[in-house]
Short mmCIF file of C-alpha atoms and ligand atoms in Angstrom, two decimals:
data_model
loop_
_atom_site.label_atom_id
_atom_site.label_comp_id
_atom_site.label_asym_id
_atom_site.label_seq_id
_atom_site.Cartn_x
_atom_site.Cartn_y
_atom_site.Cartn_z
CA MET A 95 189.44 278.20 92.34
CA ALA A 96 189.90 274.35 91.70
CA GLN A 97 187.79 272.23 93.60
CA VAL A 98 188.52 268.87 95.25
CA ARG A 99 184.78 267.18 94.22
CA ASP A 100 183.66 265.35 96.41
CA GLN A 101 182.91 261.48 95.77
CA TRP A 102 181.17 258.29 97.33
CA THR A 103 184.67 255.60 97.76
CA THR A 104 182.08 253.14 96.31
CA ARG A 105 179.37 252.58 94.79
CA ALA A 106 177.32 250.25 97.57
CA GLY A 107 177.93 253.67 99.88
CA PHE A 108 176.45 255.74 97.33
CA ILE A 109 173.21 253.00 97.63
CA LEU A 110 173.63 253.53 101.55
CA ALA A 111 174.00 256.70 101.70
CA ALA A 112 170.74 257.02 98.97
CA VAL A 113 169.30 254.41 101.26
CA GLY A 114 170.45 256.25 104.37
CA SER A 115 168.22 259.25 103.41
CA ALA A 116 165.19 257.21 101.27
CA ILE A 117 164.69 255.81 104.40
CA GLY A 118 163.37 258.75 107.53
CA LEU A 119 160.73 259.59 109.19
CA GLY A 120 158.66 259.25 106.77
CA ASN A 121 158.66 255.46 106.60
CA ILE A 122 158.46 254.82 110.19
CA TRP A 123 156.30 257.75 110.69
CA ARG A 124 154.30 258.72 108.27
CA TYR A 125 153.90 256.07 105.93
CA PRO A 126 151.74 253.04 108.76
CA TYR A 127 149.31 256.47 109.09
CA VAL A 128 149.25 257.73 105.83
CA ALA A 129 147.82 254.04 103.70
CA TYR A 130 145.78 252.95 106.99
CA GLU A 131 143.65 255.80 106.58
CA ASN A 132 143.40 255.63 102.66
CA GLY A 133 142.92 252.24 102.33
CA GLY A 134 144.41 250.06 104.19
CA GLY A 135 145.84 246.94 101.67
CA ALA A 136 144.59 248.81 99.05
CA PHE A 137 146.13 252.08 99.60
CA LEU A 138 148.97 249.59 98.26
CA ILE A 139 147.13 249.77 94.46
CA PRO A 140 148.03 253.81 94.28
CA TYR A 141 151.08 252.85 95.84
CA PHE A 142 152.68 250.77 93.43
CA PHE A 143 151.05 252.94 90.49
CA ALA A 144 152.95 256.21 92.57
CA LEU A 145 156.03 254.61 92.40
CA LEU A 146 156.05 252.76 89.11
CA THR A 147 154.83 255.85 87.23
CA ALA A 148 155.99 258.50 89.01
CA GLY A 149 158.76 257.42 91.91
CA ILE A 150 161.35 255.31 90.29
CA PRO A 151 161.64 257.44 86.93
CA ILE A 152 161.61 260.84 88.79
CA LEU A 153 164.16 259.49 91.02
CA LEU A 154 166.37 257.93 88.09
CA LEU A 155 165.93 261.23 86.27
CA GLU A 156 167.92 263.21 89.58
CA TYR A 157 170.70 260.55 89.26
CA VAL A 158 170.69 260.94 85.69
CA LEU A 159 171.06 264.74 85.93
CA GLY A 160 172.84 264.80 88.83
CA HIS A 161 175.49 261.95 87.44
CA ARG A 162 175.29 263.71 83.53
CA SER A 163 176.53 267.33 85.01
CA ARG A 164 178.80 266.28 87.82
CA GLY A 165 177.34 269.04 90.36
CA SER A 166 174.89 270.90 92.56
CA SER A 167 171.92 271.18 91.73
CA PRO A 168 172.40 274.57 90.11
CA ILE A 169 174.77 273.67 87.82
CA SER A 170 173.11 270.35 86.76
CA TYR A 171 169.86 272.22 85.35
CA ARG A 172 172.11 274.66 83.79
CA ARG A 173 172.87 271.65 81.81
CA LEU A 174 170.19 271.94 80.39
CA SER A 175 169.68 274.73 79.67
CA GLN A 176 170.96 278.43 82.02
CA LYS A 177 167.06 279.67 82.15
CA TRP A 178 166.86 277.05 84.01
CA GLU A 179 169.56 277.18 86.77
CA TRP A 180 167.19 278.45 89.10
CA LEU A 181 165.18 275.27 90.04
CA GLY A 182 167.68 273.25 90.96
CA TRP A 183 168.39 277.17 93.75
CA TRP A 184 164.83 276.52 94.39
CA GLN A 185 164.94 272.95 94.99
CA ALA A 186 168.08 272.96 97.33
CA LEU A 187 167.10 276.05 99.53
CA LEU A 188 163.50 274.37 99.72
CA ALA A 189 164.49 270.97 100.94
CA PHE A 190 167.33 273.05 103.15
CA VAL A 191 163.29 274.67 104.61
CA ILE A 192 163.06 271.26 105.35
CA SER A 193 165.34 270.27 107.29
CA THR A 194 164.58 272.94 109.88
CA TYR A 195 162.08 270.94 110.11
CA TYR A 196 162.89 267.69 110.66
CA MET A 197 165.18 268.38 112.73
CA ILE A 198 162.70 269.39 115.94
CA ILE A 199 160.86 266.31 114.61
CA LEU A 200 164.26 264.45 115.95
CA ALA A 201 165.11 266.32 118.43
CA TRP A 202 161.72 265.00 119.79
CA ALA A 203 162.53 261.75 119.22
CA LEU A 204 165.79 261.97 120.60
CA SER A 205 164.06 263.56 123.84
CA TYR A 206 161.34 260.36 123.55
CA THR A 207 164.19 257.68 123.55
CA TRP A 208 165.77 259.31 126.98
CA PHE A 209 161.82 259.38 127.91
CA SER A 210 161.83 255.84 127.41
CA PHE A 211 163.37 255.19 130.25
CA GLY A 212 161.02 254.26 132.81
CA THR A 213 158.24 255.62 131.01
CA GLN A 214 158.89 258.74 131.28
CA TRP A 215 156.03 260.39 129.85
CA GLY A 216 153.50 259.17 133.14
CA GLU A 217 149.32 258.65 132.57
CA ASP A 218 148.38 260.83 130.69
CA THR A 219 150.80 261.01 127.14
CA GLU A 220 147.70 263.52 125.12
CA SER A 221 149.07 266.73 128.91
CA PHE A 222 152.36 265.09 128.70
CA PHE A 223 153.63 265.49 125.07
CA PHE A 224 151.46 269.08 124.31
CA GLY A 225 151.28 270.93 127.36
CA GLN A 226 154.48 269.69 129.47
CA TYR A 227 157.21 268.02 126.78
CA LEU A 228 156.00 270.50 123.76
CA GLY A 229 154.47 273.79 125.89
CA SER A 230 152.26 274.67 123.52
CA ASN A 231 149.61 277.36 123.14
CA GLN A 232 148.02 275.63 119.74
CA ALA A 233 144.44 277.21 121.52
CA GLU A 234 145.83 281.17 120.57
CA GLY A 235 146.13 282.62 117.86
CA PHE A 236 147.88 281.22 115.07
CA TRP A 237 150.92 284.87 116.30
CA ASP A 238 151.60 284.24 119.36
CA ILE A 239 154.11 282.58 119.38
CA GLY A 240 154.91 282.07 122.36
CA GLY A 241 159.02 281.82 124.45
CA LEU A 242 161.72 279.74 123.35
CA GLN A 243 160.61 276.03 124.64
CA TRP A 244 164.14 274.45 125.73
CA SER A 245 162.72 271.20 126.41
CA VAL A 246 163.07 271.03 122.61
CA VAL A 247 165.58 273.32 121.81
CA ILE A 248 168.74 271.41 124.16
CA PRO A 249 168.15 268.85 121.93
CA VAL A 250 167.55 269.83 118.90
CA VAL A 251 170.78 272.44 118.87
CA LEU A 252 172.61 269.05 120.38
CA LEU A 253 170.97 267.55 116.71
CA TRP A 254 172.74 270.47 114.76
CA ALA A 255 176.11 270.85 116.71
CA PHE A 256 176.11 267.05 115.66
CA VAL A 257 174.76 266.78 111.82
CA TYR A 258 177.09 270.20 111.65
CA PHE A 259 180.50 267.43 112.80
CA VAL A 260 179.96 265.28 110.31
CA MET A 261 178.68 267.49 107.35
CA ARG A 262 181.98 269.41 108.10
CA ARG A 263 183.87 266.70 106.75
CA GLN A 264 184.03 265.63 102.90
CA ALA A 265 180.88 263.34 101.78
CA HIS A 266 182.82 259.95 102.41
CA ARG A 267 183.87 260.41 104.71
CA GLY A 268 181.11 262.34 106.85
CA ILE A 269 177.91 261.57 105.06
CA GLU A 270 178.57 257.77 103.89
CA ARG A 271 179.95 257.21 107.22
CA MET A 272 177.38 257.37 108.98
CA ALA A 273 175.05 255.73 107.23
CA ARG A 274 177.51 252.94 106.30
CA ILE A 275 177.56 253.20 110.93
CA MET A 276 174.09 254.06 111.42
CA MET A 277 172.13 251.72 108.54
CA PRO A 278 172.87 249.15 109.45
CA ILE A 279 171.95 249.47 113.34
CA LEU A 280 169.07 250.66 112.69
CA ILE A 281 168.08 247.80 110.00
CA GLY A 282 168.76 245.06 113.52
CA MET A 283 166.81 247.36 115.64
CA MET A 284 163.98 247.89 112.91
CA VAL A 285 163.94 243.74 112.67
CA VAL A 286 163.90 243.50 116.30
CA PHE A 287 160.46 245.61 116.99
CA THR A 288 158.90 243.85 113.50
CA ILE A 289 158.82 241.14 115.27
CA ARG A 290 158.20 242.12 118.85
CA GLY A 291 155.25 244.22 117.38
CA ILE A 292 153.64 241.37 115.79
CA THR A 293 153.91 239.14 118.54
CA LEU A 294 152.33 241.12 120.91
CA GLU A 295 148.20 239.99 121.87
CA GLY A 296 145.83 241.37 120.17
CA ALA A 297 148.92 241.64 117.01
CA THR A 298 146.16 240.88 114.79
CA ALA A 299 143.94 242.68 115.31
CA GLY A 300 146.83 245.44 113.99
CA LEU A 301 147.67 243.51 111.21
CA ASN A 302 143.76 243.38 110.30
CA ALA A 303 143.26 247.02 110.13
CA LEU A 304 146.11 247.91 108.37
CA LEU A 305 145.88 245.08 105.83
CA THR A 306 142.24 245.05 105.06
CA PRO A 307 141.40 246.63 101.79
CA ASP A 308 137.93 249.43 101.34
CA PHE A 309 138.21 249.29 97.62
CA SER A 310 136.36 252.48 97.81
CA ALA A 311 138.94 254.13 99.06
CA LEU A 312 140.56 254.02 95.25
CA THR A 313 137.63 255.90 93.82
CA ASP A 314 138.49 258.93 96.50
CA PRO A 315 141.38 261.71 94.66
CA ASN A 316 142.73 262.14 97.94
CA VAL A 317 144.15 259.33 97.92
CA TRP A 318 146.18 259.00 95.37
CA VAL A 319 146.93 262.37 95.85
CA ALA A 320 148.86 260.61 99.34
CA ALA A 321 150.31 257.74 97.30
CA TYR A 322 151.97 260.47 95.48
CA GLY A 323 152.95 262.34 98.27
CA GLN A 324 154.30 259.21 100.82
CA VAL A 325 156.51 257.47 97.52
CA PHE A 326 157.94 261.74 96.89
CA PHE A 327 158.42 262.16 100.12
CA SER A 328 159.61 259.13 101.27
CA LEU A 329 161.99 258.20 98.15
CA SER A 330 163.65 261.30 98.70
CA VAL A 331 162.60 262.97 96.06
CA GLY A 332 162.14 266.74 93.82
CA PHE A 333 164.10 268.89 96.18
CA ALA A 334 167.64 268.15 94.67
CA THR A 335 168.71 265.65 97.07
CA MET A 336 169.45 262.97 94.50
CA ILE A 337 170.50 265.32 92.01
CA THR A 338 173.52 266.09 94.70
CA TYR A 339 173.67 262.40 95.96
CA ALA A 340 174.42 261.52 92.25
CA SER A 341 176.35 263.78 91.71
CA TYR A 342 179.71 261.93 93.95
CA LEU A 343 179.55 259.21 91.99
CA LYS A 344 181.57 257.66 90.04
CA LYS A 345 182.50 258.75 85.78
CA ASP A 346 180.58 254.94 84.79
CA GLU A 347 178.70 254.21 87.79
CA ASP A 348 175.73 251.94 86.86
CA LEU A 349 172.51 254.21 87.40
CA ALA A 350 169.26 252.03 86.73
CA ASN A 351 170.40 249.03 89.36
CA SER A 352 171.14 251.14 92.60
CA GLY A 353 167.97 253.42 91.74
CA LEU A 354 166.00 250.44 92.15
CA ILE A 355 167.53 248.85 94.98
CA ALA A 356 167.46 252.22 96.62
CA ALA A 357 162.99 252.05 95.77
CA PHE A 358 162.51 248.29 96.59
CA ALA A 359 164.93 248.41 99.77
CA ASN A 360 162.71 251.97 101.23
CA SER A 361 159.69 250.18 100.16
CA GLY A 362 160.91 247.27 101.84
CA PHE A 363 161.48 248.89 105.12
CA GLU A 364 158.05 250.99 104.86
CA PHE A 365 155.96 248.40 105.34
CA MET A 366 158.23 246.21 108.18
CA ALA A 367 157.75 249.05 109.86
CA ALA A 368 153.92 249.54 109.42
CA ILE A 369 153.46 245.75 110.33
CA GLY A 370 154.95 245.76 113.29
CA ILE A 371 153.62 249.05 114.51
CA PHE A 372 150.07 247.96 113.95
CA GLY A 373 150.35 245.17 115.87
CA ALA A 374 152.14 247.75 119.09
CA LEU A 375 148.16 249.20 117.87
CA GLY A 376 146.54 245.84 117.84
CA PHE A 377 148.01 245.34 121.24
CA LEU A 378 146.86 248.39 123.18
CA ALA A 379 143.53 247.91 121.28
CA THR A 380 142.91 244.95 123.23
CA GLN A 381 144.61 245.84 126.23
CA SER A 382 142.06 248.48 126.20
CA GLY A 383 138.87 247.10 124.74
CA THR A 384 138.47 248.89 122.76
CA GLU A 385 138.62 248.70 118.39
CA VAL A 386 142.17 249.84 116.65
CA GLU A 387 139.65 252.84 114.99
CA HIS A 388 139.73 254.18 118.04
CA VAL A 389 143.97 254.15 119.46
CA VAL A 390 144.93 255.58 115.55
CA GLY A 391 145.78 259.09 115.92
CA GLN A 392 147.15 261.32 113.60
CA THR A 393 150.71 261.27 112.44
CA ILE A 394 152.68 262.93 115.26
CA GLY A 395 150.31 262.32 117.63
CA LEU A 396 150.61 258.61 116.72
CA ALA A 397 154.59 258.51 117.41
CA PHE A 398 154.40 260.95 120.57
CA VAL A 399 151.23 259.78 121.93
CA ILE A 400 150.38 256.89 121.69
CA PHE A 401 153.39 255.19 120.97
CA PRO A 402 154.09 255.60 124.32
CA ARG A 403 151.45 254.41 125.76
CA ILE A 404 151.36 250.80 124.26
CA ILE A 405 155.39 251.25 126.01
CA SER A 406 154.26 251.62 129.33
CA GLU A 407 151.02 249.18 129.19
CA LEU A 408 154.51 246.22 127.80
CA PRO A 409 154.72 243.55 129.96
CA TRP A 410 158.93 243.67 130.30
CA LEU A 411 160.96 245.40 129.17
CA ASN A 412 159.03 247.87 128.03
CA SER A 413 162.59 250.73 128.11
CA LEU A 414 163.74 248.41 125.36
CA PHE A 415 161.00 249.58 123.06
CA GLY A 416 160.55 252.02 123.66
CA VAL A 417 164.12 252.53 122.36
CA LEU A 418 164.13 251.06 119.96
CA PHE A 419 161.17 252.69 117.76
CA PHE A 420 162.23 256.28 118.90
CA GLY A 421 165.73 255.13 118.82
CA SER A 422 164.77 254.37 115.09
CA LEU A 423 163.54 257.32 114.47
CA VAL A 424 166.54 259.15 115.15
CA PHE A 425 168.88 257.21 113.67
CA ALA A 426 167.11 256.87 110.48
CA GLY A 427 165.94 260.79 110.69
CA LEU A 428 170.03 261.41 110.39
CA THR A 429 171.20 260.66 108.37
CA SER A 430 168.10 261.88 106.24
CA VAL A 431 168.55 265.42 107.13
CA VAL A 432 171.82 265.48 106.22
CA SER A 433 170.49 264.31 102.42
CA LEU A 434 168.25 268.19 102.88
CA VAL A 435 171.16 269.53 103.82
CA GLU A 436 173.81 267.80 101.66
CA PRO A 437 172.34 269.89 98.35
CA SER A 438 172.49 273.71 99.34
CA VAL A 439 176.05 272.80 100.37
CA SER A 440 176.43 270.98 97.50
CA ALA A 441 174.74 274.73 95.28
CA ILE A 442 177.11 276.85 97.68
CA ARG A 443 180.67 275.63 96.95
CA ASP A 444 180.19 275.25 93.42
CA LYS A 445 178.95 278.53 92.77
CA LEU A 446 181.33 280.59 95.01
CA GLY A 447 184.22 278.56 95.47
CA VAL A 448 184.05 278.61 99.39
CA ALA A 449 184.99 275.37 100.89
CA ARG A 450 183.14 272.77 102.11
CA THR A 451 183.74 273.83 105.33
CA THR A 452 183.02 276.97 104.85
CA ALA A 453 179.56 276.57 103.67
CA VAL A 454 178.43 274.13 106.09
CA ASN A 455 178.92 276.77 109.42
CA TRP A 456 176.59 279.39 107.43
CA ILE A 457 174.41 276.25 105.84
CA CYS A 458 173.92 274.19 109.92
CA GLY A 459 174.07 277.86 111.61
CA LEU A 460 171.60 279.64 109.67
CA ALA A 461 169.82 276.33 109.64
CA ALA A 462 169.27 275.56 113.38
CA LEU A 463 168.34 278.87 114.27
CA VAL A 464 165.88 278.67 111.29
CA SER A 465 165.61 275.54 114.06
CA LEU A 466 164.57 277.71 117.07
CA LEU A 467 160.99 279.54 115.00
CA TYR A 468 158.90 275.42 116.17
CA ALA A 469 160.78 275.36 119.38
CA THR A 470 158.19 277.25 120.07
CA ASN A 471 155.72 277.70 122.10
CA GLY A 472 154.05 278.39 118.82
CA GLY A 473 155.76 276.45 117.17
CA LEU A 474 153.30 273.33 115.78
CA ILE A 475 151.35 275.38 113.87
CA TYR A 476 154.06 276.80 111.97
CA LEU A 477 155.78 273.41 111.44
CA ASP A 478 152.33 271.80 110.84
CA VAL A 479 152.08 275.15 107.62
CA VAL A 480 155.06 275.30 106.60
CA ASP A 481 155.50 270.81 105.91
CA HIS A 482 152.18 271.69 104.40
CA TYR A 483 153.02 274.29 101.94
CA LEU A 484 156.78 272.61 100.85
CA ASN A 485 155.38 268.79 100.60
CA SER A 486 152.18 269.86 98.49
CA TYR A 487 152.77 272.42 96.57
CA GLY A 488 156.47 272.64 96.40
CA LEU A 489 156.98 269.65 95.43
CA LEU A 490 154.62 268.91 92.80
CA ILE A 491 155.17 272.13 91.26
CA GLY A 492 159.19 271.72 91.57
CA ALA A 493 157.98 267.52 89.71
CA ILE A 494 156.11 269.94 87.46
CA LEU A 495 159.14 271.58 86.46
CA MET A 496 161.14 268.83 86.00
CA ALA A 497 159.01 267.25 83.43
CA VAL A 498 159.21 270.88 81.65
CA ALA A 499 162.26 271.76 81.62
CA THR A 500 163.40 267.84 81.15
CA ALA A 501 161.21 267.11 77.55
CA TRP A 502 159.65 270.33 77.10
CA THR A 503 161.58 273.34 76.99
CA THR A 504 164.88 271.72 76.88
CA ARG A 505 163.99 268.66 74.87
CA LYS A 506 167.13 266.53 76.71
CA ILE A 507 164.54 263.24 77.91
CA ARG A 508 166.52 261.96 74.66
CA ASP A 509 169.84 262.98 76.03
CA LEU A 510 169.28 261.90 78.89
CA GLN A 511 167.93 258.85 78.10
CA ALA A 512 171.16 258.03 76.34
CA HIS A 513 173.21 258.70 79.50
CA ILE A 514 171.18 255.95 81.55
CA ASN A 515 171.60 252.97 79.62
CA GLN A 516 174.98 253.95 78.32
CA VAL A 517 176.13 253.05 82.19
CA SER A 518 173.87 252.02 83.46
CA ASP A 519 173.23 247.55 83.04
CA ILE A 520 169.70 247.25 82.76
CA HIS A 521 168.24 249.80 79.64
CA ILE A 522 166.08 252.40 80.61
CA GLY A 523 163.23 251.73 77.51
CA ASN A 524 160.39 254.84 76.26
CA TRP A 525 158.52 254.09 79.24
CA TRP A 526 160.81 256.24 80.88
CA VAL A 527 160.09 258.45 78.75
CA LEU A 528 156.68 258.51 78.01
CA CYS A 529 156.12 258.51 82.51
CA VAL A 530 158.41 261.31 82.88
CA SER A 531 157.48 263.92 80.29
CA VAL A 532 153.95 263.14 79.92
CA ILE A 533 151.71 260.68 82.81
CA THR A 534 153.77 262.11 85.49
CA PRO A 535 152.82 265.88 84.98
CA LEU A 536 150.13 265.14 83.49
CA VAL A 537 148.77 263.18 87.36
CA LEU A 538 150.78 266.53 88.95
CA ILE A 539 148.65 269.00 87.78
CA VAL A 540 145.42 267.50 87.86
CA MET A 541 146.86 267.36 92.05
CA THR A 542 148.08 270.70 92.77
CA GLY A 543 144.32 271.72 91.21
CA LEU A 544 142.70 269.82 93.42
CA ASN A 545 144.61 271.02 96.21
CA ILE A 546 144.19 274.55 94.86
CA VAL A 547 140.89 274.48 94.78
CA ASP A 548 139.93 272.51 98.03
CA GLU A 549 141.89 274.75 100.19
CA TRP A 550 139.93 277.64 98.05
CA LYS A 551 137.01 275.95 99.95
CA VAL A 552 138.01 275.61 103.11
CA PRO A 553 141.92 277.17 104.37
CA TYR A 554 144.59 274.54 104.75
CA GLY A 555 143.91 273.52 108.77
CA GLY A 556 141.39 276.43 109.39
CA TYR A 557 144.16 277.80 110.73
CA GLU A 558 143.88 282.46 109.62
CA ILE A 559 144.64 282.98 106.12
CA SER A 560 146.45 285.80 107.14
CA GLY A 561 148.77 283.53 108.88
CA LEU A 562 149.02 280.70 105.78
CA LEU A 563 149.56 283.33 103.09
CA VAL A 564 152.49 285.05 105.65
CA ILE A 565 154.13 280.89 106.52
CA GLY A 566 152.62 278.87 103.71
CA TRP A 567 152.39 280.93 100.27
CA GLY A 568 155.40 283.62 102.37
CA SER A 569 158.09 280.29 102.63
CA LEU A 570 157.72 279.31 98.79
CA ILE A 571 157.60 282.67 97.46
CA ILE A 572 161.00 283.77 99.68
CA THR A 573 162.92 280.88 98.05
CA VAL A 574 161.57 281.86 94.55
CA ILE A 575 163.05 284.31 94.68
CA ALA A 576 166.63 283.93 96.29
CA ALA A 577 166.62 281.50 93.72
CA VAL A 578 166.69 283.58 91.05
CA ILE A 579 168.76 285.80 93.32
CA PHE A 580 171.23 282.78 93.17
CA GLN A 581 171.14 281.91 88.90
CA ARG A 582 171.87 286.44 89.26
CA LEU A 583 175.49 286.05 91.26
CA ALA A 584 178.35 285.45 89.23
CA TRP A 585 180.52 282.10 89.40
CA LYS A 586 182.87 281.94 91.48
CA THR A 587 184.24 278.59 90.65
CA ASP A 588 184.87 278.11 87.25
CA ASP A 589 186.83 273.72 87.00
CA ALA A 590 182.50 272.70 87.40
CA LEU A 591 181.24 275.14 85.11
CA THR A 592 183.31 275.66 81.82
CA SER A 593 183.82 272.20 81.16
CA HIS A 594 180.11 272.02 80.24
CA GLU A 595 179.75 274.62 78.95
CA LYS A 596 182.38 273.98 76.28
CA GLU A 597 180.97 270.69 75.52
CA GLY A 598 177.62 271.02 76.00
CA ALA A 599 174.69 274.26 75.78
N1 LIG B 199 162.86 260.39 102.61
C1 LIG B 199 162.93 260.81 103.74
C2 LIG B 199 162.01 260.09 104.61
O1 LIG B 199 161.60 259.78 104.39
C3 LIG B 199 163.35 262.39 103.95
C4 LIG B 199 163.37 263.39 102.78
C5 LIG B 199 165.24 263.28 103.53
C6 LIG B 199 163.21 263.91 101.94
N2 LIG B 199 165.74 263.87 102.11
C7 LIG B 199 164.45 264.73 101.60
C8 LIG B 199 162.16 264.08 100.85
C9 LIG B 199 165.14 264.46 99.95
C10 LIG B 199 161.76 264.62 100.28
C11 LIG B 199 163.14 264.34 99.12
O2 LIG B 199 161.77 260.78 105.54
#
């Protein structure tokens, strides 16, 4: 059956969609906290090291895989060698699983945008969030799932409905148009937010806390692990997103330049958000007469417990500041969540030859159902565990396998380099080959090893082992099995595939 492949309208449309994917919750709400916890100003050193030696090289690797095959991730890997098709499925499936809990955090942010009007969270923002809003029963056992928490179910269903209608349309009409509308608004909102943040009384105390370098952090391997984790997550690499997005580019479109633009836009946004947020934290510390370190919460707490307090304390227009902050999270998150769903939509269409709408019906429907698991009283725990396992093990192992697949077993890395150079203005030298085939996999192997050793000693989050095995390792293993099954299914489309199989492998 002949398929009409999606295509971006212009290169700018692709860059916007890619930047829309990259800029997400990771930039606004994860980065400031991670930077602060891992050496403050000194964190920039491992951050830039990871960005330049791993983040950007793997981003370009994904671009070229997708662009060269102009197919979804299973096709892109299959074109290296038929044996590697499963890796494309695995990464797309991991992205799908991430979308199911990523959306939950968007749902919280949507609710909090609404709560910002008249600061509806009251005095005790912590018990409001965990108790009243999430109805969390964390004190009970791992398996006490409780019932559905309607205050979360309703926004999550609304958001999935919205994403569903965006994704039903072809990529350039749905995803690209959404990015064209939302990204400028988001950037505008974030600029206003940051200006307000740094002009608040006491902001300098916050900025000092964020930027004062703690060079001793550089000797701690966990700081480097955090830098890699942040760079990968923030750039949206490792889960087939960029393979899929690049596959919708026209034939002779520049890759290297687009990659650098996307990467630096993403980091710039991250730095800006961090400055605004820490300005606001400095304000809160000054108001409560304490040090900044006493007001910085954990990641989740920072956005949903501490920020509400800041918003309530503001002298004027506090609802507006709340809308700017939580509304930015929603906008940034929406353009990211579609990029987590698109890889599996694209893969299923290519393999089964179904219409885009059919694939989207199934995938968004299933994702929304899985989301409900985290919209329960016990859901926070599952969210935490799934996130940890996917973003440490799934991501690291996947990225190591990417290097193995391209550089070591099939030895196609030089072809890939040549492809980038053929279409791009900026030429990619051998440093790229070295980073992708040697430096990055080595660092990642060491990191995975350290992770495993650490968690052998202390189970992640102090949760029950049975829970970690079933939910954490379980989600990794199920996705691998599903990937192998998908690889074994017969291809229902021929045009996507045969042209390459004839040319290439
Ligand atoms: N980059 C997004 C963020 O910063 C998250 C994200 C979207 C992502 N798509 C991805 C992460 C693909 C990894 C892979 O919030």
